[in-house]
Backbone as numpy.savetxt, mean C-alpha at the origin, in Angstrom:
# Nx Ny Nz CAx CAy CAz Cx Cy Cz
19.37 -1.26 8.62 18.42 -0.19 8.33 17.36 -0.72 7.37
16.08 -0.59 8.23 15.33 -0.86 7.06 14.87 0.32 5.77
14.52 -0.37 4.92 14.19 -0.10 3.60 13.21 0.10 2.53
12.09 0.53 2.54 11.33 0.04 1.09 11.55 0.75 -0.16
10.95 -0.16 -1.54 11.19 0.53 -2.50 10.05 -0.52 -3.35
9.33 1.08 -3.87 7.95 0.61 -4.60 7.94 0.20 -5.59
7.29 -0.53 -6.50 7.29 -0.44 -7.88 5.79 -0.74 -8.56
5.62 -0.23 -9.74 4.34 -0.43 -10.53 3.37 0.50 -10.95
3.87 1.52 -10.94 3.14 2.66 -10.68 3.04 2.92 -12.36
1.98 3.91 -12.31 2.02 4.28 -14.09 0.75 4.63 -14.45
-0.03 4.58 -15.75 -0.94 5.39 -16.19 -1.68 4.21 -16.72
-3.13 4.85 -16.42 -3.82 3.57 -16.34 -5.33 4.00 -16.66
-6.31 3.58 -17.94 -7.37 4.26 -17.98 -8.35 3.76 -16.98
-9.71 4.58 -16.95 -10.73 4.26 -15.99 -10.97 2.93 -15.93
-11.12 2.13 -15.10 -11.71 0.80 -15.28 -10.59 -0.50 -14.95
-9.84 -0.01 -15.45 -8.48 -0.79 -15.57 -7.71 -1.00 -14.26
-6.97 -1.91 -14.32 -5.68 -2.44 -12.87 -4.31 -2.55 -13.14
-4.28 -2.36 -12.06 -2.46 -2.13 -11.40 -2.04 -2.60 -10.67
-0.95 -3.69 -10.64 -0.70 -3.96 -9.39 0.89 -3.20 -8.77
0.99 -3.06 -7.76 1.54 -2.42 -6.88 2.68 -3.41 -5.98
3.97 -3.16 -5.99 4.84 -3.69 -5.40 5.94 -3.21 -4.61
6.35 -3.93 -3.53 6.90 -3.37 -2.56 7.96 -3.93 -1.97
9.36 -3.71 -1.90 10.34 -4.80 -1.92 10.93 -4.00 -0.13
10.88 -4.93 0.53 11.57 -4.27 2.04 12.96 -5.52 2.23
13.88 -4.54 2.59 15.68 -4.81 2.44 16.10 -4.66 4.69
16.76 -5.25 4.60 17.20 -4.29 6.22 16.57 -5.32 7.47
15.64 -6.00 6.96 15.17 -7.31 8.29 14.17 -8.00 7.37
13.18 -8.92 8.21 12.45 -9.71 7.38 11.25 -9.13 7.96
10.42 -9.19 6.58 8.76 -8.54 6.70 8.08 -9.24 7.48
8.04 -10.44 7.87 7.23 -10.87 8.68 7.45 -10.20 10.06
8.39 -9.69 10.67 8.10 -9.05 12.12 7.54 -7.12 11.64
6.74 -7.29 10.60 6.27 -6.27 10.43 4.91 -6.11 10.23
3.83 -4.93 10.42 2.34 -4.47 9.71 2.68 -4.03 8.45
2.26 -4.41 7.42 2.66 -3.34 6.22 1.44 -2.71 5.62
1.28 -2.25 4.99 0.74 -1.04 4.48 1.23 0.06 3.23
-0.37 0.63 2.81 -0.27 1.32 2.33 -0.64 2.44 1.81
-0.07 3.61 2.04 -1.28 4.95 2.09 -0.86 5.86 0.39
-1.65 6.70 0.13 -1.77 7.25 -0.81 -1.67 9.12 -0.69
-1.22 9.62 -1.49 -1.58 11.19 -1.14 -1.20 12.15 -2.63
-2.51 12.70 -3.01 -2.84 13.52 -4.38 -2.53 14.80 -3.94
-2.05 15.54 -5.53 -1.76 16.94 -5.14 -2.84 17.32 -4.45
-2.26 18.32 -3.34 -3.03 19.53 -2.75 -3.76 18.21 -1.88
-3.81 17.17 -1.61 -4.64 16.65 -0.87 -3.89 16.03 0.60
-4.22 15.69 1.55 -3.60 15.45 2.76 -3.36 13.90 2.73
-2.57 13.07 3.19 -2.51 11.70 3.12 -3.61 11.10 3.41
-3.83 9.72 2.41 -5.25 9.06 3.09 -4.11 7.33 3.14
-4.92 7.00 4.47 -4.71 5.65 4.60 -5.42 4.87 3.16
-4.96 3.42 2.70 -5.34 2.67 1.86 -5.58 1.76 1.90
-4.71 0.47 2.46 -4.91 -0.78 2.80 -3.26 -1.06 3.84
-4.04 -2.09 5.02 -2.89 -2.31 5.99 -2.78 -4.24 5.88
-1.96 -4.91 5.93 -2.22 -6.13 6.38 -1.46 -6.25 7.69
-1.93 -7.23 8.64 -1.52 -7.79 9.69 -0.22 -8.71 9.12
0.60 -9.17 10.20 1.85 -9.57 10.48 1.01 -11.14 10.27
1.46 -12.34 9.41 1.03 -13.47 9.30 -0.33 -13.56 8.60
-0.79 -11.96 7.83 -2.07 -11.68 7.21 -3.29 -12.37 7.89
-3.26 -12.14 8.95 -4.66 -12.79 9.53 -5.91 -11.69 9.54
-4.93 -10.04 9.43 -6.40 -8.95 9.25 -6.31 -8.22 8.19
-6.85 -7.68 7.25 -6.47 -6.98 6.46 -7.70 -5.76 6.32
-7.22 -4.38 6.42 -8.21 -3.13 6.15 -8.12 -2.55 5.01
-9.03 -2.10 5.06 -8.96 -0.85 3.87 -10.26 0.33 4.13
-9.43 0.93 3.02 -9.92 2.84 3.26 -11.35 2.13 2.68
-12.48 3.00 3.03 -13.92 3.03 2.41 -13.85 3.08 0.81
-12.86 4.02 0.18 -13.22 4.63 -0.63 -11.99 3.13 -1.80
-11.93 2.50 -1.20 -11.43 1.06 -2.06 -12.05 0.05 -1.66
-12.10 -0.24 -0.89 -12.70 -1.52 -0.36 -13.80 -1.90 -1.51
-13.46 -3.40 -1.68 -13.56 -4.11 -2.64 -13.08 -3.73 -4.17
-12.23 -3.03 -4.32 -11.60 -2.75 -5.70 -10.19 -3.01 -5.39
-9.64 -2.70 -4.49 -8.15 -2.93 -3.67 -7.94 -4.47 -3.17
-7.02 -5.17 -2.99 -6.78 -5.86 -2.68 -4.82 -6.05 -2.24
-5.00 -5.80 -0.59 -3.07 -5.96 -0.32 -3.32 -7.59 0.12
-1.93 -8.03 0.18 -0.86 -9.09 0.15 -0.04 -9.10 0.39
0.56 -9.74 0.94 2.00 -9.98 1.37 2.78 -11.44 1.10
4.13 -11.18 0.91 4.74 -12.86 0.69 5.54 -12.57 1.54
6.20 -13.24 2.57 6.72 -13.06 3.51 8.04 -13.95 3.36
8.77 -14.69 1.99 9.19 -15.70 1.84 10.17 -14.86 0.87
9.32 -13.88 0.18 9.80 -13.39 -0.96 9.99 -11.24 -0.31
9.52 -11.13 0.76 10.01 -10.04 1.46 8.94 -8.61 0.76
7.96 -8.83 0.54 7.45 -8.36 -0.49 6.19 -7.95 0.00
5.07 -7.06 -0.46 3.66 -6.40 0.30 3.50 -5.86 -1.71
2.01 -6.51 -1.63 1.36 -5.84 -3.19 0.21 -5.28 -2.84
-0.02 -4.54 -3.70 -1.87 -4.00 -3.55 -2.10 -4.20 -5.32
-3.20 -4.95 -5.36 -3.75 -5.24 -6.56 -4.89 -4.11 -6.71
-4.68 -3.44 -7.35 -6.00 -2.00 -7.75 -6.47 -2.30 -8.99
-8.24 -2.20 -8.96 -9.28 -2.77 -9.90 -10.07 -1.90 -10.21
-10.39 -1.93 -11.15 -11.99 -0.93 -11.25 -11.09 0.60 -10.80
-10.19 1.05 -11.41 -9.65 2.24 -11.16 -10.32 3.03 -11.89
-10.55 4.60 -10.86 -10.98 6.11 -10.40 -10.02 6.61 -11.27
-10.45 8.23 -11.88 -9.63 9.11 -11.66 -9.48 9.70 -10.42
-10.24 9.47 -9.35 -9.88 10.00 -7.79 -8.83 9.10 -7.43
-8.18 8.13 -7.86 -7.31 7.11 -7.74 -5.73 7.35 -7.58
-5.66 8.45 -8.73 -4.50 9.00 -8.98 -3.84 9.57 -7.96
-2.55 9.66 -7.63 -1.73 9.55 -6.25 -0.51 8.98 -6.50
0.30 9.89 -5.27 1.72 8.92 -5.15 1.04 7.93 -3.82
1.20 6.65 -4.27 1.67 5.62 -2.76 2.84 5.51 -2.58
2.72 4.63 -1.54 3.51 5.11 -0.54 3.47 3.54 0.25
4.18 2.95 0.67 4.33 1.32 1.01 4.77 1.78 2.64
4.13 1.02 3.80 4.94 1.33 4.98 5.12 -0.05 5.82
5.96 -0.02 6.73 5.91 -0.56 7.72 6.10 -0.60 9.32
5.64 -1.32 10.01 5.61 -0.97 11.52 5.44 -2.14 12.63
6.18 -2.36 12.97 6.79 -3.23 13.83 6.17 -3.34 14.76
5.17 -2.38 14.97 4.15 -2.44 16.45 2.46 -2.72 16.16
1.81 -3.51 16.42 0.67 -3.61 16.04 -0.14 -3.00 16.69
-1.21 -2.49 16.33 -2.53 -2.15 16.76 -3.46 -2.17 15.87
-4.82 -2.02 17.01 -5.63 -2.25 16.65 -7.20 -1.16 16.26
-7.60 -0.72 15.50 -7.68 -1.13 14.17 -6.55 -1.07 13.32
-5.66 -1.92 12.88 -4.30 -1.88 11.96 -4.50 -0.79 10.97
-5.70 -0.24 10.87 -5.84 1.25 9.99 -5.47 2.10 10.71
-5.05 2.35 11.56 -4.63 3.12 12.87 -2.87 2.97 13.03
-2.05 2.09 12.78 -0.95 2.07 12.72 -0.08 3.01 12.38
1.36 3.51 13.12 2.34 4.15 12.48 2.86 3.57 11.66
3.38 3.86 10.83 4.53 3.56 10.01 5.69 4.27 9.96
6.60 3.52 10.90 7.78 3.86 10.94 8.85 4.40 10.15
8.79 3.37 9.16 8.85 3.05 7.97 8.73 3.32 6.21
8.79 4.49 5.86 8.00 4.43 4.39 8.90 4.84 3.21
8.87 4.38 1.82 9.05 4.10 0.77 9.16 5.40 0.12
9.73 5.66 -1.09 9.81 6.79 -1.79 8.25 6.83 -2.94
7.87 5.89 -3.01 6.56 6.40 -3.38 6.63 5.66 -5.11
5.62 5.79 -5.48 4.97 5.41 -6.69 4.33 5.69 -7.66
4.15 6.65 -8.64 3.20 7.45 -8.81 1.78 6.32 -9.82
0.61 6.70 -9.62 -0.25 6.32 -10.69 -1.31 7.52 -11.40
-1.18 7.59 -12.45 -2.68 8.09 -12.74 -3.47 7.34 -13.31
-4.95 7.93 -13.33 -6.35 7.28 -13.87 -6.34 8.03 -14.58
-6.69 7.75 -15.97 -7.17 9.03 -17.05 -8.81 8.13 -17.11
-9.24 9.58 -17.12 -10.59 9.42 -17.68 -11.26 9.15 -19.05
């Protein structure tokens, strides 16, 4: 059975970074997409950042791109998102996934897969 379980989450003023970690148990990450989506009170899930299987593609939501940065170690079983230049629109539980089936745009992917979550805030 697979598994994830997040870590890094926490309080963090405007401007400032976090990085984000993701430990998957139950098979090896490389026959996986991983990912990671986000979702604030009262707000509906938003996709965040996905990487490809062997990281050859990597997406992200508009509203990170270029402040976000995912990763994967595939040696060490593991998917990070490095968050920069943090929002108070930032604040959210993530949420780490994975999915065994690729497509394409990999922002488009199910995730089979997902994690109990993480919380962060941005204070202003």
């Amino acid at each position: 059975q697979v598994q994830l379980v997040e870590s890094g989450g926490g309080v963090v003023q405007t401007g400032g970074s976090l990085t984000l970690s993701c430990a998957l148990s139950g098979s090896t990450v490389g026959s996986f997409v991983l990912g990671w989506f986000r979702q604030a009170p009262g707000k509906e899930r938003e996709f965040v950042a996905a990487i490809s299987k062997a990281a050859i593609v990597t997406e992200y939501a508009e509203s990170v791109r270029g402040r976000f940065i995912i990763s994967r170690d595939d040696l060490k079983n593991t998917v990070h998102l490095l968050m920069t230049n943090l929002k108070p629109e930032d604040t959210a539980d993530y949420f780490c996934g994975a999915a065994r089936r690729t497509v394409v745009p990999i922002s488009q992917v199910h995730f089979e897969t997902t994690g109990q979550g993480t919380h962060v805030t941005v204070s202003s």
